[in-house]
Amino acid sequence: MPDVTLYDTRTRSLQPFQPRDPARVGIYACGPTVYARVHVGNARPFVVFSQLKRFLEHEGYGVTLVGNITDINDKIYTAAKAAGVPSGELAAAMAKAYREDTDRIGLGRPDAEPHATEFVPQIIDLIQRLLDADAAYVAEGDVYFRVRTVENYGELSRRDVDQMDQGEGVEGADLKQDPLDFALWKAWKEGEDTSWDAPWGKGRPGWHIECSAMAEALLGVEFDIHGGGVDLVFPHHENEAAQTLAARGAPLARIWMHNGMLELVGEKMSKSLGNIRGLHEVLDEVGGEVLVLYFSSGHYRQPLAFSDERLEDAKRSAERIRDAARRLVRGESAEALRPHRDAFFAALRNDFNTAEALASLYGWIRDANRSEEAVGDADLREMLEVLGLEGLLTAPEGAPEEAKELAVQRDQARRDKDWAEADRLRDELLTMGWIVRDGADGPELVPAS
Ligand SMILES: [Zn+2]
C-alpha cells in the first residue's frame, strides 16, 4: 500500500498512517447535537470524514466510519422547553432532519450512526468503572471526573491545566472537588422530562462520556482515527481521551484529526445577525455536488470562507467538470494524462490535501480538453469517485413538463412566503425524482441521483 500521512493533533505532527489492522480501520467522527436543524458548517466534518473513508478504501484499506448523533444534551432540553415539546420528540425530529439533509449531500451514510440514547447501559458501565478506579466521585447524585488523576491531561489541546475552564458555568460548581473536574452524570432535576436509572441515582449522562462509550462499543479502544471539528478539541476531545485512559489504561484513538471551521464573510451572513444558513437551504440553492466541491476546495485543516462568491466558484467548477465529462468516451485514459492523476492521489496521500488534488484534477481536464483524439474517462471517474463527485459524470436529462409546472408553482409559493406549500411542492417533486434548486437564474430541476 502507498504511504499515507495524516496530521495528528495530539503530537502536532504528520504521522505515517499505520492502522492496527489494514482490513479494519476504525474512524469515529463526532456528529451533531440534535436540538435544531444543522447549519452548513456542521456538514464539513460529515463531508471530510466520508471522503477520507472513500480515499482510504481506494488505497486498499477496509474502513468502518462511525458518525454519532448526540441526542442527550442540555441544549436539547433547553430548546424543547422553549418550544413546548417533549425533549425526546424534538431530538428524534431533528435527528431525522439531519439524516435527510445529509442524505442530500450524496456521499452516502456512515457505517454506524449511534445515538446516545441507545448506549446508556454502556455509558453507565464506563462511569462505574471510573468510580471503581477512584477517577470519579458522586456528589448529590451528580458524578464528576477527577481530572487531576490523569497525568497528561491537557496534552491534546496543549493548554495549561490551571487555565482551563470546562465551560459548565456555575452548574455543579459547589459540588466539584476541583473546579477543573467535569460532569459525567447529572442528577435528575424537577421539571426535566427525560432520565435514566443508574446505581448512583436517576439522571442523564454528560456529553463527553457519551462519545467515549459509543466509540469504544463500536470500534474498541485504540482505534485508528478520531475526528471532528477543531472547536471540539477542548473540552470535548480532551475529556473523551482522559476518561478512556483512566478507565481502560489505553488511549481512545491513535490519531486525532480536526477540520477547520467555516468562516462567514460579507455582510449578508453573520452569527450576530442570526442568519447562518441552514444546510438544507444551501442544498436547495446549489445541490450536493457543488457543496462537496466547495468543501473540497480548501484543505480540511484550514478555515474555509463561506460566501456566495465561493459557492459560485464551486458551481463554475462543477460545470467545467460536467462539460469535460460530456466529451469523454468510456475507457482507459491517455498515458499523457497520467501524471495529473498520479499527482491527484499523491496530494491526498499527503495529509488528505483535497485542494491540491483538485488542482491536479483541473490540470487533467485542461489537457484532456486540448487533446485532438477521443479521451477515455477512467482517470476522471477514479478521481471523482474518491471525492464522492461521480454524479458530475452524468449529464442530467431534461425534466418532464409536469415537474416544471410544479417548480413554477413552488417558486410562486415562496414569493408568497407560503413556506408550507413550498415545502409540500418540493417534497412532491422529490417523490417524482426531481430536486429543485434556487439558482441565480430562477429555479432549476436536477435529478435526485
Ligand atoms: Zn463526540
Coordinates of N, CA and C and ligand atoms in Angstrom, one line a residue, residues 28 30 68 207 211 236 240, ligand 1:
Y28 N -13.9 7.4 14.0 CA -15.1 7.9 14.8 C -15.1 9.4 14.6
C30 N -17.2 12.9 15.5 CA -18.3 13.5 16.3 C -19.3 14.2 15.4
N68 N -21.6 9.7 15.2 CA -22.6 9.7 16.2 C -23.6 10.8 16.1
W207 N -22.1 14.9 28.0 CA -21.8 14.8 26.6 C -20.5 14.0 26.3
C211 N -19.6 10.0 24.1 CA -18.8 9.6 22.9 C -17.8 8.6 23.2
H236 N -14.2 18.8 24.7 CA -14.9 17.5 24.4 C -13.8 16.4 24.2
E240 N -12.8 13.2 26.4 CA -13.0 11.8 26.0 C -11.8 11.0 26.2
Ligands
ZN1 ZN -18.1 13.5 20.5

